[in-house]
Amino acid sequence: MKIYNSLTRQKEDLTPLESGHFKIYVCGPTVYDFFHIGNARPFIVYDTLRRYLLWLGNQVTYVQNFTDIDDKVIVRANKEGITSKELAETMIGEYFHDADALNILRASIHPRATESIDDIIRIVKILVDKGHAYVTDDGVYFSIDTFPSYGKLSGHNLDDLIAGASERVSDTESKRNPLDFAVWKFKKEGEPFWPSPWGDGRPGWHIECSAMSLANLGETIDIHAGGVDLTFPHHENEIAQSEAATGKPFVRYWMHNGFVNINYEKMSKSGGNFFTVRDLAQRYPYHILRFFILQAHYRMPINFSDELLDATVTSWKRITSSADHLAFVAKTAPDETTKSEEEQALQDALTTCRYNWKNAMDDDLNTADAIAALFELVRAANTAASSGDVSAPSLLEARDTLIELFGVLGLDPSDTQEEAVPSEIMALVEERTKAKEARDYQRADAIRDEVLAKGFKIEDTPQGVRVLPL
Ligand SMILES: [Zn+2]
């Protein structure tokens, strides 16, 4: 499999340091609110990467942290009159509610910053001892001038950044370089704090991820992933701190997913075009949100709109209806493999689908093309099913393939979530069948329209009558 490594800016063969075992760190949520659709994208994308690596037969140790101490957490908790710990606890519960519903596997380890304070202090101490960090009157800062390759991930021009930072920030007189960042912040009134060799305080955001990655996965890990907005300064700073502390490469492959826009505009809380996953789930089922996100290549920007989500509902329905229909037709299809042209066409479509699907997944996790390959199979399978000349084993193989390969994407086409057809509707359907037997087609059509008006569709198939909710 090849993936695009943001550090080298090219697609590379993805191989783990330890044969057959990938170590992955994904930046997790800051738990001060429900997570929004922009946060959901990395969770879903890298969960899919993990599922694919597992499907290929690898072991995966997957770490995703909770940032449970941060300015945002403190501000919100104070506003609500509760402790940061209480707020974080509630929001971690809400995270799991949404993440489970999105079928995001739980990480092997979900470390929390507040439970990693010892690991954080240990690294800050190494940085101070080695001269990479220094103490000021408001905290301990990392000195970027002591790390010559600072900027290698983002590719930013440091002089421009320094000039920008000097203009922007006013409270940095004590910093040696305007881009130096806090690894430990001394306590302020009304903030939670922990003791440290330099004074009571709390960790900076960047050092939290470095410490949780090093403590749980070791000095050099295979993949570190997150949204493209985290490239600078968050990931750049993580590299600087971690490599300055250990003297070893921190991460072998960096992966970054593209932005999420709403109605073709950048998502913004103040502009009102902002959706939490919980909000969206009121209108669209969770699996539709997951399917929607995976229909785009993860590095491309993605746009959310009701029209696009409605279209996603329709296309997902095509898949579940197909899986359902294949099982239905297989019930009465011959057991023996026939030698028909249609049978051969379906077998060819199965081979092609598997080949194209895997090629797409191997090419930088191209779930968009992988899904296109599955749609090709749906088309071929539907044609085969309606031909009436294909064996049950082939029809079921097509269905099982859809279930298996969509399953790797965390989606389940056999879960149609169809409500049972009410008995009132079934009585009408029966009446219609009798009307047809009596050749009263006018009556039969009238009943069909009546059923349609009540939200159900009647299909006459060679295998009998089917009733489907619209
Ligand atoms: Zn992080």
Tab-separated table of C-alpha atoms and ligand atoms in Angstrom:
chain	number	residue	atom	x	y	z
A	1	MET	CA	0.000	0.000	0.000
A	2	LYS	CA	1.167	3.521	-0.754
A	3	ILE	CA	0.262	6.587	1.251
A	4	TYR	CA	1.037	10.245	0.789
A	5	ASN	CA	3.544	11.278	3.436
A	6	SER	CA	3.111	14.982	4.253
A	7	LEU	CA	6.690	15.084	5.549
A	8	THR	CA	8.317	14.012	2.266
A	9	ARG	CA	5.450	15.346	0.116
A	10	GLN	CA	5.206	12.162	-1.923
A	11	LYS	CA	3.450	8.821	-2.027
A	12	GLU	CA	5.538	6.142	-0.345
A	13	ASP	CA	5.260	2.414	0.308
A	14	LEU	CA	3.739	2.012	3.738
A	15	THR	CA	5.685	-0.511	5.800
A	16	PRO	CA	5.702	-0.735	9.601
A	17	LEU	CA	8.931	-0.524	11.588
A	18	GLU	CA	7.996	-3.767	13.299
A	19	SER	CA	6.908	-6.356	10.737
A	20	GLY	CA	3.126	-6.785	10.625
A	21	HIS	CA	2.451	-4.277	13.408
A	22	PHE	CA	1.501	-0.640	12.790
A	23	LYS	CA	1.684	1.977	15.507
A	24	ILE	CA	-0.647	4.885	14.836
A	25	TYR	CA	-1.349	8.084	16.762
A	26	VAL	CA	-4.309	10.284	15.850
A	27	CYS	CA	-4.841	13.674	17.483
A	28	GLY	CA	-8.081	13.392	19.413
A	29	PRO	CA	-10.725	15.917	20.406
A	30	THR	CA	-10.449	18.743	22.896
A	31	VAL	CA	-13.329	17.724	25.099
A	32	TYR	CA	-15.163	20.990	25.809
A	33	ASP	CA	-18.165	20.480	23.482
A	34	PHE	CA	-19.810	17.990	21.120
A	35	PHE	CA	-17.516	17.291	18.198
A	36	HIS	CA	-18.308	18.873	14.846
A	37	ILE	CA	-18.264	17.460	11.362
A	38	GLY	CA	-14.750	18.817	10.753
A	39	ASN	CA	-13.507	16.745	13.699
A	40	ALA	CA	-15.450	13.728	12.514
A	41	ARG	CA	-13.575	13.536	9.225
A	42	PRO	CA	-10.152	12.537	10.629
A	43	PHE	CA	-11.770	10.139	13.100
A	44	ILE	CA	-13.618	8.376	10.273
A	45	VAL	CA	-10.766	8.476	7.739
A	46	TYR	CA	-8.087	7.068	10.046
A	47	ASP	CA	-10.516	4.533	11.490
A	48	THR	CA	-10.932	3.330	7.904
A	49	LEU	CA	-7.157	3.171	7.449
A	50	ARG	CA	-6.950	1.102	10.619
A	51	ARG	CA	-9.713	-1.245	9.444
A	52	TYR	CA	-7.977	-1.702	6.090
A	53	LEU	CA	-4.591	-2.461	7.683
A	54	LEU	CA	-6.340	-5.023	9.905
A	55	TRP	CA	-8.126	-6.519	6.889
A	56	LEU	CA	-4.723	-6.905	5.213
A	57	GLY	CA	-3.687	-9.033	8.191
A	58	ASN	CA	-1.683	-6.558	10.254
A	59	GLN	CA	-1.795	-5.831	13.928
A	60	VAL	CA	-2.544	-2.181	14.690
A	61	THR	CA	-1.951	-0.339	17.947
A	62	TYR	CA	-4.048	2.782	17.650
A	63	VAL	CA	-3.793	5.663	20.090
A	64	GLN	CA	-6.188	8.602	20.091
A	65	ASN	CA	-5.943	11.075	22.936
A	66	PHE	CA	-8.407	13.275	24.747
A	67	THR	CA	-7.197	16.838	25.307
A	68	ASP	CA	-8.986	17.356	28.605
A	69	ILE	CA	-7.012	20.361	29.835
A	70	ASP	CA	-6.821	23.398	27.587
A	71	ASP	CA	-7.930	27.044	27.458
A	72	LYS	CA	-11.197	26.058	25.780
A	73	VAL	CA	-11.993	23.463	28.444
A	74	ILE	CA	-11.228	25.907	31.266
A	75	VAL	CA	-13.233	28.775	29.769
A	76	ARG	CA	-16.300	26.621	29.080
A	77	ALA	CA	-16.187	24.931	32.502
A	78	ASN	CA	-15.957	28.298	34.290
A	79	LYS	CA	-18.862	29.586	32.224
A	80	GLU	CA	-20.989	26.609	33.210
A	81	GLY	CA	-19.893	26.739	36.827
A	82	ILE	CA	-18.446	23.220	36.832
A	83	THR	CA	-14.871	21.916	37.064
A	84	SER	CA	-12.786	21.197	33.975
A	85	LYS	CA	-12.753	17.573	35.042
A	86	GLU	CA	-16.548	17.406	35.188
A	87	LEU	CA	-16.905	19.031	31.774
A	88	ALA	CA	-14.278	16.742	30.217
A	89	GLU	CA	-15.890	13.650	31.733
A	90	THR	CA	-19.284	14.569	30.259
A	91	MET	CA	-17.859	15.401	26.835
A	92	ILE	CA	-15.815	12.194	26.656
A	93	GLY	CA	-19.089	10.338	27.212
A	94	GLU	CA	-20.702	12.367	24.420
A	95	TYR	CA	-17.697	11.685	22.163
A	96	PHE	CA	-18.166	7.930	22.563
A	97	HIS	CA	-21.912	8.247	21.949
A	98	ASP	CA	-21.324	9.843	18.526
A	99	ALA	CA	-18.147	7.930	17.636
A	100	ASP	CA	-19.745	4.545	18.365
A	101	ALA	CA	-22.751	5.511	16.242
A	102	LEU	CA	-20.389	6.495	13.407
A	103	ASN	CA	-18.929	2.985	13.768
A	104	ILE	CA	-15.499	4.341	14.728
A	105	LEU	CA	-13.638	1.567	16.514
A	106	ARG	CA	-12.482	2.452	20.009
A	107	ALA	CA	-8.747	3.137	20.084
A	108	SER	CA	-6.407	0.571	21.615
A	109	ILE	CA	-5.604	3.319	24.111
A	110	HIS	CA	-7.432	6.622	24.730
A	111	PRO	CA	-4.913	8.494	26.927
A	112	ARG	CA	-5.991	11.712	28.625
A	113	ALA	CA	-3.662	14.660	29.075
A	114	THR	CA	-4.560	15.023	32.765
A	115	GLU	CA	-3.610	11.391	33.337
A	116	SER	CA	-0.280	11.842	31.510
A	117	ILE	CA	1.136	14.705	33.605
A	118	ASP	CA	4.107	12.607	34.821
A	119	ASP	CA	4.998	11.680	31.222
A	120	ILE	CA	4.720	15.336	30.207
A	121	ILE	CA	6.923	16.584	33.065
A	122	ARG	CA	9.506	13.905	32.238
A	123	ILE	CA	9.862	15.235	28.669
A	124	VAL	CA	9.869	18.900	29.673
A	125	LYS	CA	12.676	18.067	32.111
A	126	ILE	CA	14.731	16.429	29.347
A	127	LEU	CA	14.149	19.476	27.117
A	128	VAL	CA	15.223	21.892	29.872
A	129	ASP	CA	18.259	19.752	30.775
A	130	LYS	CA	19.356	19.574	27.143
A	131	GLY	CA	18.938	23.314	26.660
A	132	HIS	CA	15.977	23.016	24.256
A	133	ALA	CA	13.597	24.687	26.714
A	134	TYR	CA	13.912	27.634	29.099
A	135	VAL	CA	11.958	29.049	31.998
A	136	THR	CA	10.317	32.511	31.853
A	137	ASP	CA	8.049	34.309	34.287
A	138	ASP	CA	4.909	32.714	32.840
A	139	GLY	CA	6.049	29.244	31.889
A	140	VAL	CA	8.564	26.958	30.235
A	141	TYR	CA	9.138	27.544	26.515
A	142	PHE	CA	10.600	25.424	23.738
A	143	SER	CA	13.381	27.245	21.905
A	144	ILE	CA	12.926	26.660	18.186
A	145	ASP	CA	16.396	28.054	17.452
A	146	THR	CA	17.863	24.949	19.118
A	147	PHE	CA	16.093	22.696	16.591
A	148	PRO	CA	17.548	23.502	13.152
A	149	SER	CA	15.036	21.486	11.131
A	150	TYR	CA	12.064	23.373	12.617
A	151	GLY	CA	9.604	23.945	9.758
A	152	LYS	CA	10.387	20.730	7.879
A	153	LEU	CA	6.827	19.390	8.043
A	154	SER	CA	4.880	22.520	7.122
A	155	GLY	CA	7.527	23.890	4.764
A	156	HIS	CA	6.818	27.376	6.068
A	157	ASN	CA	9.376	30.113	5.629
A	158	LEU	CA	10.541	30.777	9.176
A	159	ASP	CA	11.477	34.423	8.617
A	160	ASP	CA	7.937	35.201	7.441
A	161	LEU	CA	6.452	33.374	10.389
A	162	ILE	CA	8.693	35.152	12.861
A	163	ALA	CA	7.824	38.540	11.373
A	164	GLY	CA	4.097	37.690	11.548
A	165	ALA	CA	4.309	36.420	15.109
A	166	SER	CA	6.215	39.507	16.272
A	167	GLU	CA	3.454	41.790	15.018
A	168	ARG	CA	0.633	39.675	16.345
A	169	VAL	CA	1.728	38.777	19.846
A	170	SER	CA	2.345	41.380	22.458
A	171	ASP	CA	2.968	39.358	25.596
A	172	THR	CA	6.078	37.597	24.390
A	173	GLU	CA	8.874	39.927	25.515
A	174	SER	CA	10.267	37.144	27.650
A	175	LYS	CA	10.436	34.742	24.696
A	176	ARG	CA	13.743	34.355	22.868
A	177	ASN	CA	12.037	33.840	19.523
A	178	PRO	CA	8.423	34.895	18.789
A	179	LEU	CA	7.725	31.340	17.534
A	180	ASP	CA	8.839	29.696	20.783
A	181	PHE	CA	5.875	27.977	22.380
A	182	ALA	CA	4.875	27.007	25.916
A	183	VAL	CA	5.435	23.435	27.033
A	184	TRP	CA	4.409	24.320	30.612
A	185	LYS	CA	2.186	27.239	31.640
A	186	PHE	CA	2.370	28.587	35.174
A	187	LYS	CA	-0.924	28.633	37.037
A	188	LYS	CA	-3.355	31.491	36.743
A	189	GLU	CA	-6.269	32.334	39.030
A	190	GLY	CA	-9.166	29.936	38.584
A	191	GLU	CA	-7.246	27.344	36.565
A	192	PRO	CA	-6.502	23.757	37.500
A	193	PHE	CA	-2.812	23.064	38.140
A	194	TRP	CA	-0.294	20.369	38.899
A	195	PRO	CA	3.058	20.683	40.695
A	196	SER	CA	6.236	20.651	38.584
A	197	PRO	CA	9.957	21.285	39.196
A	198	TRP	CA	9.481	24.774	37.680
A	199	GLY	CA	6.326	25.717	39.556
A	200	ASP	CA	2.611	24.842	39.688
A	201	GLY	CA	0.886	24.933	36.330
A	202	ARG	CA	-0.441	22.910	33.422
A	203	PRO	CA	0.967	21.537	30.150
A	204	GLY	CA	0.850	23.313	26.795
A	205	TRP	CA	-1.273	21.637	24.136
A	206	HIS	CA	1.541	20.466	21.825
A	207	ILE	CA	3.583	18.726	24.525
A	208	GLU	CA	0.530	16.688	25.530
A	209	CYS	CA	0.449	14.830	22.195
A	210	SER	CA	4.230	14.320	22.140
A	211	ALA	CA	4.165	12.858	25.642
A	212	MET	CA	1.142	10.612	25.041
A	213	SER	CA	2.628	9.314	21.777
A	214	LEU	CA	6.066	8.631	23.300
A	215	ALA	CA	4.621	7.037	26.453
A	216	ASN	CA	2.155	4.763	24.682
A	217	LEU	CA	3.849	3.930	21.381
A	218	GLY	CA	7.587	4.506	21.851
A	219	GLU	CA	10.139	6.949	20.432
A	220	THR	CA	9.517	6.311	16.737
A	221	ILE	CA	6.020	5.493	15.513
A	222	ASP	CA	4.731	4.569	12.059
A	223	ILE	CA	1.871	6.999	11.429
A	224	HIS	CA	0.766	10.242	13.059
A	225	ALA	CA	-2.403	11.672	11.617
A	226	GLY	CA	-4.819	14.558	11.879
A	227	GLY	CA	-6.500	17.350	9.965
A	228	VAL	CA	-4.417	19.542	7.665
A	229	ASP	CA	-5.072	22.504	9.984
A	230	LEU	CA	-2.923	20.761	12.615
A	231	THR	CA	0.188	20.710	10.403
A	232	PHE	CA	1.325	24.057	11.744
A	233	PRO	CA	2.026	24.788	14.471
A	234	HIS	CA	0.735	21.690	16.312
A	235	HIS	CA	2.499	18.899	14.435
A	236	GLU	CA	5.561	20.993	13.643
A	237	ASN	CA	5.926	21.614	17.381
A	238	GLU	CA	5.324	17.974	18.236
A	239	ILE	CA	8.211	16.983	15.963
A	240	ALA	CA	10.536	19.601	17.449
A	241	GLN	CA	9.852	18.632	21.075
A	242	SER	CA	9.880	14.885	20.529
A	243	GLU	CA	12.985	14.729	18.361
A	244	ALA	CA	14.861	17.233	20.528
A	245	ALA	CA	14.059	15.073	23.561
A	246	THR	CA	14.816	11.625	22.129
A	247	GLY	CA	17.290	12.336	19.326
A	248	LYS	CA	15.297	9.879	17.169
A	249	PRO	CA	12.842	10.387	14.307
A	250	PHE	CA	9.402	10.896	15.884
A	251	VAL	CA	7.110	9.751	13.075
A	252	ARG	CA	7.776	7.863	9.831
A	253	TYR	CA	4.601	8.831	7.939
A	254	TRP	CA	2.541	11.958	8.526
A	255	MET	CA	-1.008	11.920	7.174
A	256	HIS	CA	-3.286	14.947	6.888
A	257	ASN	CA	-6.878	15.074	5.721
A	258	GLY	CA	-8.451	18.035	3.908
A	259	PHE	CA	-10.870	20.637	5.221
A	260	VAL	CA	-14.606	20.309	5.617
A	261	ASN	CA	-16.634	23.178	4.161
A	262	ILE	CA	-20.319	23.876	4.699
A	263	ASN	CA	-22.309	25.055	1.675
A	264	TYR	CA	-19.008	25.841	-0.100
A	265	GLU	CA	-17.828	28.110	2.679
A	266	LYS	CA	-15.317	27.603	5.408
A	267	MET	CA	-16.959	26.258	8.528
A	268	SER	CA	-17.245	28.971	11.165
A	269	LYS	CA	-19.032	29.044	14.455
A	270	SER	CA	-19.715	32.765	14.296
A	271	GLY	CA	-20.960	32.613	10.682
A	272	GLY	CA	-23.596	30.084	11.671
A	273	ASN	CA	-22.465	27.458	9.148
A	274	PHE	CA	-21.318	25.037	11.738
A	275	PHE	CA	-22.675	21.607	12.562
A	276	THR	CA	-21.941	19.240	15.352
A	277	VAL	CA	-22.298	15.584	14.453
A	278	ARG	CA	-25.093	15.404	17.017
A	279	ASP	CA	-27.022	18.168	15.192
A	280	LEU	CA	-26.607	16.506	11.815
A	281	ALA	CA	-27.608	13.124	13.205
A	282	GLN	CA	-31.058	14.594	13.921
A	283	ARG	CA	-31.563	14.845	10.179
A	284	TYR	CA	-29.358	12.124	8.700
A	285	PRO	CA	-28.480	8.707	10.115
A	286	TYR	CA	-24.901	8.360	11.346
A	287	HIS	CA	-23.963	5.814	8.677
A	288	ILE	CA	-24.953	8.336	5.981
A	289	LEU	CA	-22.494	10.850	7.466
A	290	ARG	CA	-19.763	8.211	7.431
A	291	PHE	CA	-20.584	7.145	3.862
A	292	PHE	CA	-20.635	10.780	2.750
A	293	ILE	CA	-17.173	11.466	4.176
A	294	LEU	CA	-15.662	8.353	2.596
A	295	GLN	CA	-17.072	9.215	-0.836
A	296	ALA	CA	-14.343	11.859	-1.157
A	297	HIS	CA	-10.608	11.272	-1.194
A	298	TYR	CA	-9.383	12.102	2.293
A	299	ARG	CA	-6.847	14.715	1.159
A	300	MET	CA	-9.410	16.683	-0.852
A	301	PRO	CA	-11.582	19.375	0.708
A	302	ILE	CA	-15.108	18.130	1.236
A	303	ASN	CA	-18.292	20.154	1.100
A	304	PHE	CA	-21.384	19.539	3.190
A	305	SER	CA	-24.821	20.580	2.017
A	306	ASP	CA	-28.303	19.158	2.403
A	307	GLU	CA	-28.476	18.427	-1.341
A	308	LEU	CA	-25.284	16.368	-1.209
A	309	LEU	CA	-26.396	14.528	1.903
A	310	ASP	CA	-29.799	13.812	0.331
A	311	ALA	CA	-28.000	12.403	-2.708
A	312	THR	CA	-25.933	10.243	-0.361
A	313	VAL	CA	-29.113	8.864	1.216
A	314	THR	CA	-30.320	7.876	-2.253
A	315	SER	CA	-27.066	6.249	-3.319
A	316	TRP	CA	-26.751	4.328	-0.051
A	317	LYS	CA	-30.285	3.078	-0.594
A	318	ARG	CA	-29.238	1.687	-3.971
A	319	ILE	CA	-26.616	-0.395	-2.199
A	320	THR	CA	-28.801	-1.698	0.618
A	321	SER	CA	-31.656	-2.437	-1.819
A	322	SER	CA	-29.249	-4.364	-4.000
A	323	ALA	CA	-27.889	-6.423	-1.093
A	324	ASP	CA	-31.454	-7.094	0.013
A	325	HIS	CA	-32.652	-7.955	-3.487
A	326	LEU	CA	-29.747	-10.367	-4.088
A	327	ALA	CA	-30.710	-12.337	-0.973
A	328	PHE	CA	-34.347	-12.344	-2.052
A	329	VAL	CA	-33.639	-13.567	-5.600
A	330	ALA	CA	-31.142	-16.171	-4.344
A	331	LYS	CA	-33.948	-17.865	-2.370
A	332	THR	CA	-35.499	-19.179	-5.577
A	333	ALA	CA	-32.433	-19.254	-7.860
A	334	PRO	CA	-30.878	-22.641	-8.800
A	335	ASP	CA	-28.244	-24.044	-6.446
A	336	GLU	CA	-26.092	-25.350	-9.253
A	337	THR	CA	-23.682	-22.982	-10.909
A	338	THR	CA	-25.129	-22.386	-14.332
A	339	LYS	CA	-23.029	-21.892	-17.423
A	340	SER	CA	-25.002	-18.885	-18.575
A	341	GLU	CA	-23.476	-15.745	-20.018
A	342	GLU	CA	-25.066	-13.793	-17.162
A	343	GLU	CA	-23.405	-16.063	-14.613
A	344	GLN	CA	-20.020	-15.501	-16.226
A	345	ALA	CA	-20.603	-11.732	-16.408
A	346	LEU	CA	-21.330	-11.622	-12.669
A	347	GLN	CA	-18.240	-13.705	-11.861
A	348	ASP	CA	-16.121	-11.341	-13.999
A	349	ALA	CA	-17.669	-8.332	-12.248
A	350	LEU	CA	-16.765	-9.850	-8.867
A	351	THR	CA	-13.128	-10.334	-9.882
A	352	THR	CA	-12.925	-6.815	-11.325
A	353	CYS	CA	-14.539	-5.275	-8.260
A	354	ARG	CA	-12.114	-6.904	-5.821
A	355	TYR	CA	-9.159	-5.920	-7.997
A	356	ASN	CA	-10.239	-2.281	-8.451
A	357	TRP	CA	-11.323	-1.909	-4.840
A	358	LYS	CA	-7.974	-3.105	-3.482
A	359	ASN	CA	-6.015	-1.042	-6.002
A	360	ALA	CA	-7.899	2.058	-4.907
A	361	MET	CA	-7.376	1.371	-1.207
A	362	ASP	CA	-3.681	0.674	-1.826
A	363	ASP	CA	-3.351	3.996	-3.647
A	364	ASP	CA	-3.275	6.407	-0.722
A	365	LEU	CA	-6.518	5.132	0.788
A	366	ASN	CA	-8.632	6.226	-2.160
A	367	THR	CA	-12.011	5.351	-0.669
A	368	ALA	CA	-13.742	7.394	-3.405
A	369	ASP	CA	-12.526	5.015	-6.118
A	370	ALA	CA	-13.012	2.003	-3.851
A	371	ILE	CA	-16.684	2.943	-3.468
A	372	ALA	CA	-16.946	3.474	-7.248
A	373	ALA	CA	-15.710	-0.110	-7.728
A	374	LEU	CA	-18.444	-1.329	-5.386
A	375	PHE	CA	-21.080	0.607	-7.330
A	376	GLU	CA	-19.917	-1.205	-10.487
A	377	LEU	CA	-20.561	-4.474	-8.717
A	378	VAL	CA	-24.012	-3.304	-7.606
A	379	ARG	CA	-24.855	-2.521	-11.221
A	380	ALA	CA	-23.617	-5.903	-12.494
A	381	ALA	CA	-25.303	-7.789	-9.658
A	382	ASN	CA	-28.638	-6.060	-10.256
A	383	THR	CA	-28.467	-6.967	-13.952
A	384	ALA	CA	-27.592	-10.573	-13.060
A	385	ALA	CA	-30.410	-10.800	-10.528
A	386	SER	CA	-33.019	-9.560	-12.969
A	387	SER	CA	-31.843	-11.936	-15.726
A	388	GLY	CA	-33.265	-14.917	-13.828
A	389	ASP	CA	-30.414	-17.056	-15.128
A	390	VAL	CA	-27.797	-16.856	-12.379
A	391	SER	CA	-27.171	-19.347	-9.597
A	392	ALA	CA	-27.870	-18.685	-5.930
A	393	PRO	CA	-24.195	-19.148	-4.906
A	394	SER	CA	-23.090	-16.405	-7.332
A	395	LEU	CA	-25.833	-14.025	-6.212
A	396	LEU	CA	-24.927	-14.613	-2.574
A	397	GLU	CA	-21.232	-14.215	-3.353
A	398	ALA	CA	-22.007	-10.776	-4.803
A	399	ARG	CA	-23.970	-9.902	-1.674
A	400	ASP	CA	-21.230	-11.207	0.651
A	401	THR	CA	-18.615	-9.235	-1.285
A	402	LEU	CA	-20.593	-6.026	-0.837
A	403	ILE	CA	-20.947	-6.748	2.871
A	404	GLU	CA	-17.258	-7.642	3.292
A	405	LEU	CA	-15.757	-4.722	1.357
A	406	PHE	CA	-18.185	-2.085	2.631
A	407	GLY	CA	-17.494	-3.589	6.062
A	408	VAL	CA	-13.827	-2.600	5.728
A	409	LEU	CA	-15.101	0.954	5.237
A	410	GLY	CA	-17.128	0.595	8.441
A	411	LEU	CA	-20.455	0.404	6.604
A	412	ASP	CA	-23.039	-2.371	6.595
A	413	PRO	CA	-25.185	-2.809	3.468
A	414	SER	CA	-27.166	-5.634	5.096
A	415	ASP	CA	-28.443	-3.209	7.713
A	416	THR	CA	-31.386	-1.826	5.768
A	417	GLN	CA	-33.033	-0.345	8.850
A	418	GLU	CA	-36.323	-0.809	7.049
A	419	GLU	CA	-39.364	-0.565	9.207
A	420	ALA	CA	-41.596	-3.600	9.063
A	421	VAL	CA	-44.401	-3.244	6.557
A	422	PRO	CA	-47.624	-2.543	8.502
A	423	SER	CA	-50.363	-5.191	8.331
A	424	GLU	CA	-52.754	-2.610	6.849
A	425	ILE	CA	-50.420	-2.331	3.832
A	426	MET	CA	-49.998	-6.099	3.568
A	427	ALA	CA	-53.796	-6.494	3.478
A	428	LEU	CA	-53.956	-4.045	0.548
A	429	VAL	CA	-51.163	-5.905	-1.246
A	430	GLU	CA	-53.064	-9.147	-0.880
A	431	GLU	CA	-56.229	-7.522	-2.182
A	432	ARG	CA	-54.260	-6.268	-5.182
A	433	THR	CA	-52.933	-9.755	-5.917
A	434	LYS	CA	-56.497	-11.102	-5.872
A	435	ALA	CA	-57.639	-8.255	-8.141
A	436	LYS	CA	-54.886	-9.144	-10.617
A	437	GLU	CA	-55.817	-12.827	-10.521
A	438	ALA	CA	-59.372	-11.773	-11.336
A	439	ARG	CA	-57.928	-9.619	-14.170
A	440	ASP	CA	-59.367	-6.478	-12.548
A	441	TYR	CA	-56.326	-4.378	-13.480
A	442	GLN	CA	-58.045	-1.107	-12.833
A	443	ARG	CA	-58.678	-2.103	-9.221
A	444	ALA	CA	-55.109	-3.472	-8.913
A	445	ASP	CA	-53.618	-0.188	-10.125
A	446	ALA	CA	-55.826	1.820	-7.791
A	447	ILE	CA	-54.614	-0.239	-4.839
A	448	ARG	CA	-51.002	0.174	-5.959
A	449	ASP	CA	-51.489	3.962	-5.971
A	450	GLU	CA	-53.148	3.855	-2.586
A	451	VAL	CA	-50.174	1.885	-1.161
A	452	LEU	CA	-47.794	4.338	-2.806
A	453	ALA	CA	-49.603	7.244	-1.163
A	454	LYS	CA	-49.084	5.517	2.193
A	455	GLY	CA	-45.306	5.414	1.560
A	456	PHE	CA	-44.765	1.909	0.166
A	457	LYS	CA	-43.812	0.632	-3.244
A	458	ILE	CA	-45.043	-2.658	-4.720
A	459	GLU	CA	-42.656	-4.508	-7.030
A	460	ASP	CA	-43.678	-7.480	-9.161
A	461	THR	CA	-40.652	-9.718	-9.600
A	462	PRO	CA	-40.285	-13.193	-11.128
A	463	GLN	CA	-39.934	-14.396	-7.527
A	464	GLY	CA	-43.165	-12.813	-6.361
A	465	VAL	CA	-44.449	-9.542	-4.970
A	466	ARG	CA	-42.181	-7.349	-2.838
A	467	VAL	CA	-43.208	-4.407	-0.718
A	468	LEU	CA	-40.638	-1.745	0.080
A	469	PRO	CA	-40.876	1.463	2.038
A	470	LEU	CA	-40.222	4.470	-0.172
B	1	ZN	ZN	-2.051	16.336	18.667
